[in-house]
Coordinates of C-alpha atoms in Angstrom, one line a residue:
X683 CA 104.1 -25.3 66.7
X684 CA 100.8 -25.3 64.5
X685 CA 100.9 -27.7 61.8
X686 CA 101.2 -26.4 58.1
X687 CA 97.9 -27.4 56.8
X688 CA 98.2 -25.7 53.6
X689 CA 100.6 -24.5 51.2
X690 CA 100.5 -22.4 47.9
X691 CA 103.7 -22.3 46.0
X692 CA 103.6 -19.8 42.9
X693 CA 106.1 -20.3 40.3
X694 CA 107.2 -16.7 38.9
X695 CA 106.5 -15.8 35.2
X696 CA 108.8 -15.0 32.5
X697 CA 108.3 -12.0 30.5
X698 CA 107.5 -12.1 27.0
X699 CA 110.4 -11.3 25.0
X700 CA 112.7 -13.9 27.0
X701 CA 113.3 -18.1 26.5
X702 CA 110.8 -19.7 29.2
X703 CA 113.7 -22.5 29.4
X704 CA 114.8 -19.8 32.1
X705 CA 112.5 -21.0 34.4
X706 CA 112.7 -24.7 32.8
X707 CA 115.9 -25.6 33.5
X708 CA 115.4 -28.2 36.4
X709 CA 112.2 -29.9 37.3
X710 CA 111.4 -29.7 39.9
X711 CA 112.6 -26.0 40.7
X712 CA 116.1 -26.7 42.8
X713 CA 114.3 -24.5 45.4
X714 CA 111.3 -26.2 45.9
X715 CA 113.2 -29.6 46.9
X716 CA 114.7 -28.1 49.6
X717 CA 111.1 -26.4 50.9
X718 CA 109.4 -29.4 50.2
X719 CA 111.8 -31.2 52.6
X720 CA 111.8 -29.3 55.4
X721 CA 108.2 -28.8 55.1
X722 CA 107.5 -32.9 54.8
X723 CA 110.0 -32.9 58.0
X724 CA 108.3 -31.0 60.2
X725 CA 104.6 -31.1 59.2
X726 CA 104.2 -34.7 57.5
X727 CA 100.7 -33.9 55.9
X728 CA 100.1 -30.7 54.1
X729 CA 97.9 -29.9 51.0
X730 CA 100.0 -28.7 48.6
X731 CA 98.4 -26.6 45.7
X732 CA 101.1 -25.6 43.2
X733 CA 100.5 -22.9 40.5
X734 CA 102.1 -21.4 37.8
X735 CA 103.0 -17.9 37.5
X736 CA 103.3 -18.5 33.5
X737 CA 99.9 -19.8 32.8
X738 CA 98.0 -17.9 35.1
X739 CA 97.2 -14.2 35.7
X740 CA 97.6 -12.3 38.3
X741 CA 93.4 -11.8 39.2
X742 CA 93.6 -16.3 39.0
X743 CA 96.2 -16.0 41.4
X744 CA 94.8 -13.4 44.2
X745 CA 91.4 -15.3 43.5
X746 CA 93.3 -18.8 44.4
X747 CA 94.6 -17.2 47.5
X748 CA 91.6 -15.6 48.8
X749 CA 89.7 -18.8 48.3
X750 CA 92.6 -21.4 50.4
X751 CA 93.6 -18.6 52.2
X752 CA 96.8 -21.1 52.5
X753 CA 99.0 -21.1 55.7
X754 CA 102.4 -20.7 53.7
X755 CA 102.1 -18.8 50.5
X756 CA 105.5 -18.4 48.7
X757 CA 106.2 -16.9 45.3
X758 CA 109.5 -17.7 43.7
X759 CA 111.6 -15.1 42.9
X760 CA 113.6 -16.7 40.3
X761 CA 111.5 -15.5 37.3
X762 CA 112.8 -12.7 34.7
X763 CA 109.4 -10.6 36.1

């Protein structure tokens, strides 16, 4: 198996009109503990660059990408976007 070298975890947005306590609610995210673990199991040493959907745009966000070119890229899903 080829070590995870890096990893880009994106943190969905919440749109305008709703309370961004939606996506507040635990720190860390509940579903990034569980990633994080496995992740720390199996490869011991990653780079992890974290981003936020909510402070950046979209163009900051396909730029960051393009520029690690990361091995695992995830995008949480638990946003109101």
């Amino acid at each position: 198996m080829k070590p995870v070298q890096k990893i880009l975890p994106v943190s969905a947005g919440t749109d305008g009109d709703m309370s961004s306590i939606a996506n507040d609610g635990t720190f860390p995210a509940l579903g990034v503990v569980p990633l994080a673990t496995v992740l720390l199991r199996d490869h011991p040493y990653p780079e992890v660059i974290s981003l936020d959907g909510q402070t950046a745009s979209v163009p900051e966000i396909e730029e960051l990408v393009r520029d690690v070119e990361p091995d695992v890229l995830g995008v949480s899903a638990l946003g109101t976007s």
